[in-house]
Coordinates of C-alpha atoms in Angstrom, one line a residue:
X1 CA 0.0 0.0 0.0
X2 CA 3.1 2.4 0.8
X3 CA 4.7 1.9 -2.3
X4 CA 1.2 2.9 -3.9
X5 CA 0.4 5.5 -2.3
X6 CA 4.1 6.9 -2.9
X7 CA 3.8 6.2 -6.5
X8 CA 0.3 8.4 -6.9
X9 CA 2.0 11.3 -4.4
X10 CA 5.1 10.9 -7.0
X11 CA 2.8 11.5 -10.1
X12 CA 0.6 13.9 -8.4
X13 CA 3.3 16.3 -7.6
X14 CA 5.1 15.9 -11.3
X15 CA 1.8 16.7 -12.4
X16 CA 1.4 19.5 -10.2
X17 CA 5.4 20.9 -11.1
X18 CA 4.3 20.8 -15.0
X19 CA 0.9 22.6 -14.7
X20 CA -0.9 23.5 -12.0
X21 CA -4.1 24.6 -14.1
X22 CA -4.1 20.6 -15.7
X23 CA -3.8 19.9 -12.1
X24 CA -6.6 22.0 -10.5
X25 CA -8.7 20.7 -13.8
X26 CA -7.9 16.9 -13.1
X27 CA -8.5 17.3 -9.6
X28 CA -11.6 19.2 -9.5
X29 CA -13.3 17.0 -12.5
X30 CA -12.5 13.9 -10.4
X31 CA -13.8 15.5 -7.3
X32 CA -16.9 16.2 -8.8
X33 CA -16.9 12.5 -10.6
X34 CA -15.9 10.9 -7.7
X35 CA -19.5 12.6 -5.6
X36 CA -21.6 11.9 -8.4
X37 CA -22.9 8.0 -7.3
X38 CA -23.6 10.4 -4.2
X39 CA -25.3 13.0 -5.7
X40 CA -27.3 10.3 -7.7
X41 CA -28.7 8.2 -4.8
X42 CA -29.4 11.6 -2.9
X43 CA -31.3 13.2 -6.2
X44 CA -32.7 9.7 -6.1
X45 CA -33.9 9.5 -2.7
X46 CA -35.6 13.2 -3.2
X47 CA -37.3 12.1 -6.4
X48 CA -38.8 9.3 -4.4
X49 CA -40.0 11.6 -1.3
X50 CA -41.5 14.0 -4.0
X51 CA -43.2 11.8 -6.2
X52 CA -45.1 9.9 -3.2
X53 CA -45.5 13.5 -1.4
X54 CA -47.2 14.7 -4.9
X55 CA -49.1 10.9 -5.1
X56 CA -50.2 11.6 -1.7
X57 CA -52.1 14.8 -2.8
X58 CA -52.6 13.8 -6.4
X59 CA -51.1 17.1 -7.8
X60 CA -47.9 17.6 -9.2
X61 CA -46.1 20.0 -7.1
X62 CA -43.2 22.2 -7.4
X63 CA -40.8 20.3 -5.9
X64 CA -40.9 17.7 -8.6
X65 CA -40.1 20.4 -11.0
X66 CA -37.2 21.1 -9.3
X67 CA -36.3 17.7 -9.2
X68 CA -36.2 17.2 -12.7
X69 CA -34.3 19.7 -13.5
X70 CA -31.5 19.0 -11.4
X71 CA -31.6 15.5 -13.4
X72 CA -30.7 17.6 -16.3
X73 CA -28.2 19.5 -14.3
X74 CA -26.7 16.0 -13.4
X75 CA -26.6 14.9 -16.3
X76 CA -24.9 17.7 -18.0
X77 CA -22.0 17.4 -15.6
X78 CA -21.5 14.1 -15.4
X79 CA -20.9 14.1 -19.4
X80 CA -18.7 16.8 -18.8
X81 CA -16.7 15.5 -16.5
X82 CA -16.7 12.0 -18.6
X83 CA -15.8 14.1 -21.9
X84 CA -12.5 15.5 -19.7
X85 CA -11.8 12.4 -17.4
X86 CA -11.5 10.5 -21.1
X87 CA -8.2 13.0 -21.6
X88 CA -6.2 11.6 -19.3
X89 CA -3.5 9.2 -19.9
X90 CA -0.6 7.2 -17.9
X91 CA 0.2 8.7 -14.7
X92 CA -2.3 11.4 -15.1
X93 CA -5.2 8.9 -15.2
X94 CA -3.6 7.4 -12.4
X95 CA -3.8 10.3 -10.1
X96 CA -7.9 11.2 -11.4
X97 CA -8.1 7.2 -10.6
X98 CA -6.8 7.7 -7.0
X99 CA -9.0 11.4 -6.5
X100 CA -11.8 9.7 -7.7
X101 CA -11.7 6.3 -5.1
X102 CA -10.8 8.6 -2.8
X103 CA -13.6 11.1 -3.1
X104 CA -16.0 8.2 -3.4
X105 CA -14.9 6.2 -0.6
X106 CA -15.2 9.5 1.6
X107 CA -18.4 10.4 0.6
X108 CA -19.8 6.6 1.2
X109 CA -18.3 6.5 4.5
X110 CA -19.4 10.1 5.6
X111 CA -22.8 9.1 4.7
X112 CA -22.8 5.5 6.3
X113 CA -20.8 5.2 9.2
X114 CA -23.3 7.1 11.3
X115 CA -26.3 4.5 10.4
X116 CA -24.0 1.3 10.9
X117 CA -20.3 2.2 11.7
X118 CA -19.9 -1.8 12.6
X119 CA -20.7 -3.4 9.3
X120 CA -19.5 -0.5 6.7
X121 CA -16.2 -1.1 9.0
X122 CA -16.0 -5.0 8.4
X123 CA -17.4 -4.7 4.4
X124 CA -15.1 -2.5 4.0
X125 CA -12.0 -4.4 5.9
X126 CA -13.2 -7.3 3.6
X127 CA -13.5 -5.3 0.7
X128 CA -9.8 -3.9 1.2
X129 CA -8.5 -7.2 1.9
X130 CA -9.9 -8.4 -1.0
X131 CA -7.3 -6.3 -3.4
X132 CA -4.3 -9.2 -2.0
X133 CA -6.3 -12.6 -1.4
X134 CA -5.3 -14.9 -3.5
X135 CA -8.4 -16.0 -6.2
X136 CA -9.5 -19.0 -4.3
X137 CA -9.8 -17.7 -1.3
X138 CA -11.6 -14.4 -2.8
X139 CA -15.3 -16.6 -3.2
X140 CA -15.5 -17.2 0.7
X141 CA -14.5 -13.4 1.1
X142 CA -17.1 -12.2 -1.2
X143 CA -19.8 -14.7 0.2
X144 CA -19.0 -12.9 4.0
X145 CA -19.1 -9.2 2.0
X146 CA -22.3 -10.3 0.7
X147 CA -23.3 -11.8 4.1
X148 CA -23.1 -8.4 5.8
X149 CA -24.6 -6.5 3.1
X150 CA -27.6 -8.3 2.9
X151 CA -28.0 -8.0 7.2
X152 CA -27.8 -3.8 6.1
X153 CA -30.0 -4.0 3.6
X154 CA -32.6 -5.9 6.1
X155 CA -31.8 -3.8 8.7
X156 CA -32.8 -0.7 6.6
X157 CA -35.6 -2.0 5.3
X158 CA -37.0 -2.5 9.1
X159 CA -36.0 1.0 9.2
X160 CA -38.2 2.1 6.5
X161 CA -41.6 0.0 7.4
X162 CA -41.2 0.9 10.7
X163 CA -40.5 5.1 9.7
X164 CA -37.6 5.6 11.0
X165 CA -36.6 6.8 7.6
X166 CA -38.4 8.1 4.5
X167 CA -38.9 5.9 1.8
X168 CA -36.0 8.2 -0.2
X169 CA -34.1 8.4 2.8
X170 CA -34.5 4.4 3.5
X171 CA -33.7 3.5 -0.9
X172 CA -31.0 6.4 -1.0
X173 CA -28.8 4.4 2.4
X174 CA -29.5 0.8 0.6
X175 CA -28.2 1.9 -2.6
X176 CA -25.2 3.4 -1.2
X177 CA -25.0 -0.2 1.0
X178 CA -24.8 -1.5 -2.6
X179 CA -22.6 1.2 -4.2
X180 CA -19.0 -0.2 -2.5
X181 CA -18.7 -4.1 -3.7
X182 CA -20.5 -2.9 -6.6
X183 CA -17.7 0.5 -7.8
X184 CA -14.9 -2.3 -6.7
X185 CA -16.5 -5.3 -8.7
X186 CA -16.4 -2.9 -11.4
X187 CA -13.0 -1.4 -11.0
X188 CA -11.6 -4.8 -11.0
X189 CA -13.2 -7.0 -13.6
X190 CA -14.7 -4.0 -16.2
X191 CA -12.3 -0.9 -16.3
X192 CA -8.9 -1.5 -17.9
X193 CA -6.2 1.0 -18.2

């Protein structure tokens, strides 16, 4: 992990020496890509609470407006961070890579840990382990990851039916439950660079 992490330091601050605007660009697209699956499940969780607040009445109502247009919002940014994040090459797509985990992996966390620290802690032990078990011993790994996800996702769930949580508030927490096996799943066996 040292020798990682000094290697992304290393090409962060050659990338810095040669430009710091291509720097502040990189950095601040893959900020912003790295809280999108954030901003989604929250937009999502919203959209929910909105469209069953406006079912409820039988009206449309503002807030549904708004709703949709911050979809569009989204999804203007997110192709225009795509469009830039697609520039990058070698070590600086290594650097977006690590701004972008990182950023993701905060926002998760910040988001989680106060609704189960325990669990997020161990999925995401198992999770990080994951990275240096060898590939045999990975399927009883995953199985345990997929074990404790699916006691959060009943445990939420409960939450929900007995309204401890709005139904947005209750989906938006089990889809970020979801989001971490599913971003590293993806990392690993569908993103090659």
């Amino acid at each position: 992990m040292k020798v990682l992490w000094r290697q992304w330091q290393k090409n962060a601050v050659r990338i810095w020496r040669q430009s710091k605007s291509s720097f502040l660009i990189l950095a601040i697209s893959q900020i912003v890509l790295g809280l999108m699956p954030y901003l989604a499940v929250v937009w999502f969780g919203g959209f929910v609470d909105a469209i069953s607040g406006a079912r409820s009445l039988g009206l449309w109502i503002d807030e549904l407006d708004s709703r949709l247009w911050m979809l569009l919002a989204f999804i203007a940014l997110f192709a225009v961070t795509m469009h830039t994040t697609r520039q990058f090459k070698g070590a600086s797509a290594s650097v977006a890579r690590g701004i972008r985990w990182g950023v993701f992996l905060l926002s998760i966390l910040i988001v989680l840990l106060p609704v189960a620290p325990v669990m997020i802690s161990i999925t995401g032990l198992l999770l990080f382990a994951e990275i240096w078990i060898e590939k045999r011993v990975r399927l009883l790994l995953w199985l345990v990851v997929i074990a404790c996800i699916a006691w959060l996702q009943w445990s939420l769930i409960e939450s929900i039916v007995f309204q401890a949580f709005t139904m947005g508030e209750g989906l938006s927490l089990a889809a970020f439950v979801l989001m971490i096996p599913a971003r590293q799943f993806i990392d690993r066996y569908f993103v090659c660079e």
